mmCIF file of C-alpha atoms in Angstrom:
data_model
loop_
_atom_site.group_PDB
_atom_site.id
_atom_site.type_symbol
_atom_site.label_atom_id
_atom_site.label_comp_id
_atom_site.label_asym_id
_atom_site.label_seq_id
_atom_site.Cartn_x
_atom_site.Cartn_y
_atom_site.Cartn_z
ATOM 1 C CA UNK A 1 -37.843 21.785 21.341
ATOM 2 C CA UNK A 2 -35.517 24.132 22.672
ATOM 3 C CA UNK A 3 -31.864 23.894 22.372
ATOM 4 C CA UNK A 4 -29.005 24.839 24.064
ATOM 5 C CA UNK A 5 -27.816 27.231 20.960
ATOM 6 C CA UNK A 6 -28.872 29.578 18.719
ATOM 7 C CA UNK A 7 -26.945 28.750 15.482
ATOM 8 C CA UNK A 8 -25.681 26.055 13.350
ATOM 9 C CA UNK A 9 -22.226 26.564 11.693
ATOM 10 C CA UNK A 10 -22.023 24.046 8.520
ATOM 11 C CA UNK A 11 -17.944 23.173 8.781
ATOM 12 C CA UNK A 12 -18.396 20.054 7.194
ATOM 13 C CA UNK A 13 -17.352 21.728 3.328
ATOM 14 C CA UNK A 14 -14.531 23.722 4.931
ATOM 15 C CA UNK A 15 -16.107 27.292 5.347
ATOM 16 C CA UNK A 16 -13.732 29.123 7.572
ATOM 17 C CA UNK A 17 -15.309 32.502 6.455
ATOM 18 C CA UNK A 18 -18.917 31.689 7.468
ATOM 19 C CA UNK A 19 -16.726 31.057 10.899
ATOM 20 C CA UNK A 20 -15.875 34.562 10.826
ATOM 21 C CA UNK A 21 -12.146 33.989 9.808
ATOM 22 C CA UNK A 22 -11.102 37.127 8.363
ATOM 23 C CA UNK A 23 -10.017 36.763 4.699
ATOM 24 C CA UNK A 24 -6.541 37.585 3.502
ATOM 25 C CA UNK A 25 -7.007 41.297 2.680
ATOM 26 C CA UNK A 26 -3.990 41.436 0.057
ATOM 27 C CA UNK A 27 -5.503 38.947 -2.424
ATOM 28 C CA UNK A 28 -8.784 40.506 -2.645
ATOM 29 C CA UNK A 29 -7.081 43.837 -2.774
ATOM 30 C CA UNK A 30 -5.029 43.357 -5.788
ATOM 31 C CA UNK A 31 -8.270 41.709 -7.434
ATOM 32 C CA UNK A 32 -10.749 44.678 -6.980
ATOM 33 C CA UNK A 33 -7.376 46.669 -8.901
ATOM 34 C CA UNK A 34 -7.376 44.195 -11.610
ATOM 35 C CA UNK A 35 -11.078 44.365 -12.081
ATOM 36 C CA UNK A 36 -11.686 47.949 -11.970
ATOM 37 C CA UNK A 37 -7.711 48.984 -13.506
ATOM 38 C CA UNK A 38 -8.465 52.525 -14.197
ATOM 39 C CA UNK A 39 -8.477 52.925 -10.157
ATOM 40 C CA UNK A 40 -4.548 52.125 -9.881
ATOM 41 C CA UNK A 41 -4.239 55.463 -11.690
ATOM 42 C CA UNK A 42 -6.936 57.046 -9.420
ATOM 43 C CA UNK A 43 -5.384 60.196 -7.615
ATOM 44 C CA UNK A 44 -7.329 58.337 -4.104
ATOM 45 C CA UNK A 45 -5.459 54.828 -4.925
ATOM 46 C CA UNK A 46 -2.747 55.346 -2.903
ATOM 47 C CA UNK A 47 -5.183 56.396 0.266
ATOM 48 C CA UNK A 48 -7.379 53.787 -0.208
ATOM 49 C CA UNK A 49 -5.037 51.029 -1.494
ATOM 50 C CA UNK A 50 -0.982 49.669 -0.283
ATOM 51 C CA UNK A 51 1.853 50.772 -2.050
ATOM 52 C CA UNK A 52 2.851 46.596 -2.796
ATOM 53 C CA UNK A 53 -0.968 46.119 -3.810
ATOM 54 C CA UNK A 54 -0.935 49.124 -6.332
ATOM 55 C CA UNK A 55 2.725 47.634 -7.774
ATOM 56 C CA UNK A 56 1.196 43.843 -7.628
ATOM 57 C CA UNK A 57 -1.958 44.799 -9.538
ATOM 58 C CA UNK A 58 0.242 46.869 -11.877
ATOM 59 C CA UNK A 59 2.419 43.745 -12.618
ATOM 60 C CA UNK A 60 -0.715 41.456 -13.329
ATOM 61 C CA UNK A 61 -2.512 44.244 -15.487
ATOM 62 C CA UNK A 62 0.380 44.797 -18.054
ATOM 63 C CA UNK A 63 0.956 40.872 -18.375
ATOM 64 C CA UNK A 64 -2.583 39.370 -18.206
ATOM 65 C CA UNK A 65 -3.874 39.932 -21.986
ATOM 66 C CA UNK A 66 -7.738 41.525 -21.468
ATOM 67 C CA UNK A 67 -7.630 41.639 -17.860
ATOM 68 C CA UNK A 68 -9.803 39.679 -15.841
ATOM 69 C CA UNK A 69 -13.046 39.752 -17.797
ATOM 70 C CA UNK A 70 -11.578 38.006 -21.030
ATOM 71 C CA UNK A 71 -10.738 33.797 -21.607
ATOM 72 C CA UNK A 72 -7.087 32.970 -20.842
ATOM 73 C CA UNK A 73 -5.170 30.395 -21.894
ATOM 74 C CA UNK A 74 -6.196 26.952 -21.807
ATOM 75 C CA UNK A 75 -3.357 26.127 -18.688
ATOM 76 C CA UNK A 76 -4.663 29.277 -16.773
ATOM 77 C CA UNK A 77 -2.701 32.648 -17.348
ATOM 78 C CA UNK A 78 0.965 32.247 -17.938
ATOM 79 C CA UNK A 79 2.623 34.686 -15.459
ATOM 80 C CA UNK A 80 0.648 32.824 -12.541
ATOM 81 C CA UNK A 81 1.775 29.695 -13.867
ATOM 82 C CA UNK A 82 5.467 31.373 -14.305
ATOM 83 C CA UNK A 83 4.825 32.271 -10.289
ATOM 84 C CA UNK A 84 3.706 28.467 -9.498
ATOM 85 C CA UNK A 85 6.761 27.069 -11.182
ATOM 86 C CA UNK A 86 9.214 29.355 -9.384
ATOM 87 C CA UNK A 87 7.308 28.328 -5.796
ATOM 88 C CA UNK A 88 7.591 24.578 -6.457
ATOM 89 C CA UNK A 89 11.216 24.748 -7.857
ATOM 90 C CA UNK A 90 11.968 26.621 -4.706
ATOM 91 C CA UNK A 91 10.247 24.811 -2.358
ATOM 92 C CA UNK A 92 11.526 20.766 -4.016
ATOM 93 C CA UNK A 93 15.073 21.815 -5.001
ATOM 94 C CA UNK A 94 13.976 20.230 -8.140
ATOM 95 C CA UNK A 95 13.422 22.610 -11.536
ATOM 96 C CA UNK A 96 9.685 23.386 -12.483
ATOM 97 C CA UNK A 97 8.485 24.528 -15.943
ATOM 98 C CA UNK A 98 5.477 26.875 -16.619
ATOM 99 C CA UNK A 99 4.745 24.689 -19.238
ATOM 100 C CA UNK A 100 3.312 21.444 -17.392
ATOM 101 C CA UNK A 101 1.831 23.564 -15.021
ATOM 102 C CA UNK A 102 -2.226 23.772 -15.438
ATOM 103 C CA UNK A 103 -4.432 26.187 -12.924
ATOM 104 C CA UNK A 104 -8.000 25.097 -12.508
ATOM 105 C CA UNK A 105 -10.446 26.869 -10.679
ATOM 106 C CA UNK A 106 -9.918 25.143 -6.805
ATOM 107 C CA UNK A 107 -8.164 21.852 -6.060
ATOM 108 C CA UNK A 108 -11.608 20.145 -6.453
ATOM 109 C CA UNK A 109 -12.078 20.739 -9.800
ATOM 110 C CA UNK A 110 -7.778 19.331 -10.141
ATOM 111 C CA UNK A 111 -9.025 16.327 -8.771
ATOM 112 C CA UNK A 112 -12.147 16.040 -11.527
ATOM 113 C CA UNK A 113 -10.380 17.094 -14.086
ATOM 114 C CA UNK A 114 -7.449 14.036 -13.359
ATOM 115 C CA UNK A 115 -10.557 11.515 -12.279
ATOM 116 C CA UNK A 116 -12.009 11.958 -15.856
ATOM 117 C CA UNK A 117 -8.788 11.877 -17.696
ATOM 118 C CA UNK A 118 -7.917 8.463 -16.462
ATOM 119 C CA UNK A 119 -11.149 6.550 -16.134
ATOM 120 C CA UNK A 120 -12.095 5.358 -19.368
ATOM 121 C CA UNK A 121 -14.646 2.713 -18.590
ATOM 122 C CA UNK A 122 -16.116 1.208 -15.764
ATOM 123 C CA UNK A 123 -13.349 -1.000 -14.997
ATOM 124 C CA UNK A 124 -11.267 1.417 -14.805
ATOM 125 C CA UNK A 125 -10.227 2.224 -11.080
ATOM 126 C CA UNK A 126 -8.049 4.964 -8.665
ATOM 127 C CA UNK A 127 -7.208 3.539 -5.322
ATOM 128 C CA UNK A 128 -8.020 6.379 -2.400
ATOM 129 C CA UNK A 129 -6.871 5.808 0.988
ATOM 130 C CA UNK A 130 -9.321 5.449 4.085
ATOM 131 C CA UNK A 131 -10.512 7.799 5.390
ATOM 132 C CA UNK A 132 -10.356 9.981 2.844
ATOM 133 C CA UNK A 133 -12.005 13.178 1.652
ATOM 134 C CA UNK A 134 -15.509 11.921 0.189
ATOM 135 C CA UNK A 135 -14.500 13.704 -3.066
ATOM 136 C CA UNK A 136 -12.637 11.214 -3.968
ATOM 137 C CA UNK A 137 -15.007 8.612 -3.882
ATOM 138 C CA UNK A 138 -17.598 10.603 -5.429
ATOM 139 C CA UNK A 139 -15.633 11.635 -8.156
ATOM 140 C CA UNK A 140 -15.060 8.376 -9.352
ATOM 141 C CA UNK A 141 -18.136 7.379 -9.330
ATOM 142 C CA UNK A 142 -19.479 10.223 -11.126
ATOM 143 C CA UNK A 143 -16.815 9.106 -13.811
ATOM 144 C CA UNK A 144 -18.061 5.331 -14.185
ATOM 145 C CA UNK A 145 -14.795 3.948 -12.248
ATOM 146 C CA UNK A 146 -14.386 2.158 -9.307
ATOM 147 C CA UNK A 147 -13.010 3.281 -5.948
ATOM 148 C CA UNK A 148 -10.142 1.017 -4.759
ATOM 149 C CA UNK A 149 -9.766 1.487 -1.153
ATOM 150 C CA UNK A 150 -6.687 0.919 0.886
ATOM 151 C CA UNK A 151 -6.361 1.461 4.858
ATOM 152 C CA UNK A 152 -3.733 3.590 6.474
ATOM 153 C CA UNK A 153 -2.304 2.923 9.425
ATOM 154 C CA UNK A 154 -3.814 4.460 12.425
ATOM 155 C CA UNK A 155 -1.005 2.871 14.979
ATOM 156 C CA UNK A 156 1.796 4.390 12.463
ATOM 157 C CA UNK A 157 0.389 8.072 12.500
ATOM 158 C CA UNK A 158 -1.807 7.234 9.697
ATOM 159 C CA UNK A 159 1.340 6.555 7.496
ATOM 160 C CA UNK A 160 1.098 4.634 3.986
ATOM 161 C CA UNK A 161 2.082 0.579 4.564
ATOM 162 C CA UNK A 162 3.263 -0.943 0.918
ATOM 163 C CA UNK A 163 1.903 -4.428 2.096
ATOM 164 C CA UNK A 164 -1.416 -2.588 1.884
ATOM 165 C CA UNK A 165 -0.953 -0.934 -1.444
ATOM 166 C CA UNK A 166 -0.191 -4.117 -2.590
ATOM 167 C CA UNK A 167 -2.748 -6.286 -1.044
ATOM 168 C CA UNK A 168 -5.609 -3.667 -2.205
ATOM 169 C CA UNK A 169 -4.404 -3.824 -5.914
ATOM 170 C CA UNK A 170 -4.278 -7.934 -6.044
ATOM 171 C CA UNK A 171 -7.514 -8.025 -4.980
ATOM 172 C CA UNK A 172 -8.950 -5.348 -7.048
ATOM 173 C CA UNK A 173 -7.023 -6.830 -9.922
ATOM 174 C CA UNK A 174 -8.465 -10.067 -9.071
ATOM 175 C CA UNK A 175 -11.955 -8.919 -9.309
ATOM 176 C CA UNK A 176 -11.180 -7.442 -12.858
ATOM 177 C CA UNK A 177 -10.155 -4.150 -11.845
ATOM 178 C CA UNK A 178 -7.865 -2.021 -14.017
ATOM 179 C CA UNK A 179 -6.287 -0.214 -11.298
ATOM 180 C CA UNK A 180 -5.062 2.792 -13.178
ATOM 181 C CA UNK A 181 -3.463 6.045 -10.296
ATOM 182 C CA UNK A 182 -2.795 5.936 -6.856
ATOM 183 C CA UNK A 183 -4.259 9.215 -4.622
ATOM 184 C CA UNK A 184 -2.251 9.808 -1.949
ATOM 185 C CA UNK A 185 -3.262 13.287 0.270
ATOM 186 C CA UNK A 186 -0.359 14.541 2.457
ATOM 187 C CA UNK A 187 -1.024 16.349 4.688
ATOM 188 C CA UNK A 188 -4.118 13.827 5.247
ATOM 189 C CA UNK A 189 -7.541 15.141 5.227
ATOM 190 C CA UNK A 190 -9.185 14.089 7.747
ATOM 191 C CA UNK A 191 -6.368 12.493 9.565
ATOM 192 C CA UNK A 192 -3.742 15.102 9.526
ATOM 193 C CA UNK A 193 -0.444 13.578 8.742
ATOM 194 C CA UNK A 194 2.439 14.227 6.969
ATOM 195 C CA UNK A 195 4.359 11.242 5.492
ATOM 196 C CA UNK A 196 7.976 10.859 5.948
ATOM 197 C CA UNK A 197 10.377 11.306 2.954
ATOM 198 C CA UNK A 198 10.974 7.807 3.823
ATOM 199 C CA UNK A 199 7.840 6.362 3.146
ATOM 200 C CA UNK A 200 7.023 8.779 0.244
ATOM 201 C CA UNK A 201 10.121 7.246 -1.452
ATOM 202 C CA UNK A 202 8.118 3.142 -0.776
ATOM 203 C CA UNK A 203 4.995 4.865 -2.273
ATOM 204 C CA UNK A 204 6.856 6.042 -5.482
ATOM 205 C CA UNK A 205 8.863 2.444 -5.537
ATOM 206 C CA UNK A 206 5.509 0.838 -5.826
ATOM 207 C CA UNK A 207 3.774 3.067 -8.240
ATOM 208 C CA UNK A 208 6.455 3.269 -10.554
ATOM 209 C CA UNK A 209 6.639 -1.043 -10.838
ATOM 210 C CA UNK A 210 3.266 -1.026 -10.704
ATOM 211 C CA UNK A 211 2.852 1.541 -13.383
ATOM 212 C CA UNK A 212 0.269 3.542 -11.368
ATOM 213 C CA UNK A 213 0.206 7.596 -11.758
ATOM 214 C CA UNK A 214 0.515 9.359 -8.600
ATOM 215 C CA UNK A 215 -2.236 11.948 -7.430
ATOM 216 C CA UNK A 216 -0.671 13.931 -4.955
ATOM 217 C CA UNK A 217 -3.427 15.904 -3.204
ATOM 218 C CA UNK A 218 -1.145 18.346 -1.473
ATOM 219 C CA UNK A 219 -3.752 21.166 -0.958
ATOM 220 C CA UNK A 220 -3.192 21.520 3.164
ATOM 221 C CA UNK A 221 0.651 21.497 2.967
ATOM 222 C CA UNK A 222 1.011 24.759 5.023
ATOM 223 C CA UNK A 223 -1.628 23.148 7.754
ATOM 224 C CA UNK A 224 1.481 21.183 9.480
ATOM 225 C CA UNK A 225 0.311 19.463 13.059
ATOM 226 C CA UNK A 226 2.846 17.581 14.595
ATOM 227 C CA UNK A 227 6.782 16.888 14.387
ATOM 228 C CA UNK A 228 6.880 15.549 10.993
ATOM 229 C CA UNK A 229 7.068 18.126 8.596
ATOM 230 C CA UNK A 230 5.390 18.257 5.162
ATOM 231 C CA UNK A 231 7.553 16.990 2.083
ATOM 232 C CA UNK A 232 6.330 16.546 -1.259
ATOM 233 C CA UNK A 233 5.958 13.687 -3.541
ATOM 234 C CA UNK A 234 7.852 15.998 -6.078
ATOM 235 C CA UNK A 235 11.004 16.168 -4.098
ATOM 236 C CA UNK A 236 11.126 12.242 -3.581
ATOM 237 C CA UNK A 237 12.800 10.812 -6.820
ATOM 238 C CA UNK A 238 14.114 7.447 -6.260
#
């Protein structure tokens, strides 16, 4: 049967390159220097390459211990975790430390790594909001938990409502459920929302009498639709 197209574009995983979205050039840039690091010395780099790529690649080479090809340390290499602290003290207001920052390889494998950690049987559960992003769900179940899932509210702008939270856990509790972290994604994926300081301050009310850990999937916080602007859980004390 013919139809009226020629291709199929998977988007379903989040592929924006196979949608012909042009990479950021600087990243892979200062990579391909810190791969190949006798070419920052090259006579041709500075044709070939930008003068802040050359002095970026230079940075990384004399602090990363092997380069590239050899293991790192167990957080992830500690000027990029130095770099990660400085963003999120900037961006809370709130001081950040190097040292409880860990890199993993994608926000995926964050979210796996954190699953496993707290699931320790199959009673063991993480509530996930609906809809969510099915790796959530999948995750858990990989890990022998149980998926405890509570509803956001469409009518609010998809916003968090406590009375939920707290109807979800009784009833998972009821049925035996250690309910053990709460995942909370903000911006949503797939709704889109950003929660309001306000209502990030009732999530962290409830989690901390509760005694829940917070997993705040924050991946999409630069992908802002809407007036409400992104604020992290991080810069919501009580």
């Amino acid at each position: 049967q013919k139809l009226p197209f020629d291709e199929i574009f998977f988007c379903n995983i989040g592929n924006p390159h196979q949608l012909h979205q042009k990479p950021v050039t600087y990243f892979r840039q200062v990579l391909s220097l810190m791969d190949y690091p006798e070419m920052v010395e090259h006579p041709s780099a500075s044709s070939i390459f930008p003068a802040d790529v050359i002095e970026r690649a230079k940075h990384f080479i004399a602090n990363v211990p092997g380069g590239t090809g050899a293991y790192s340390e167990s957080q992830g290499i500690g000027l990029v975790r130095k770099h990660v602290a400085e963003f999120i003290s900037k961006r809370d207001g709130v001081e950040a430390s190097a040292d409880d920052i860990f890199l993993t390889d994608g926000a995926s494998q964050g979210v796996a790594v954190s699953t496993n950690l707290l699931i320790r049987n199959e009673l063991d559960g993480i509530m996930i909001p609906i809809p969510q992003y099915p790796l959530y769900s999948a995750t858990i179940s990989l890990c022998g938990g149980r998926a405890v899932g509570y509803y956001l509210n469409e009518a609010k702008g998809w916003s968090m409502e406590v009375s939920e939270l707290k109807s979800a856990l009784q009833n998972a509790r009821s049925e035996g459920t250690h309910v053990r972290a709460l995942a909370v994604i903000n911006p949503g994926n797939p709704t889109g929302q950003c929660l309001t300081a306000e209502n990030i301050r009732e999530v962290v009310k409830f989690c901390e009498e509760e005694n829940l850990v917070i997993m705040a999937d924050e991946v999409y916080q630069a992908n802002v639709y809407g007036g409400v602007p992104f604020t992290s859980f991080r810069s919501c004390p009580l």
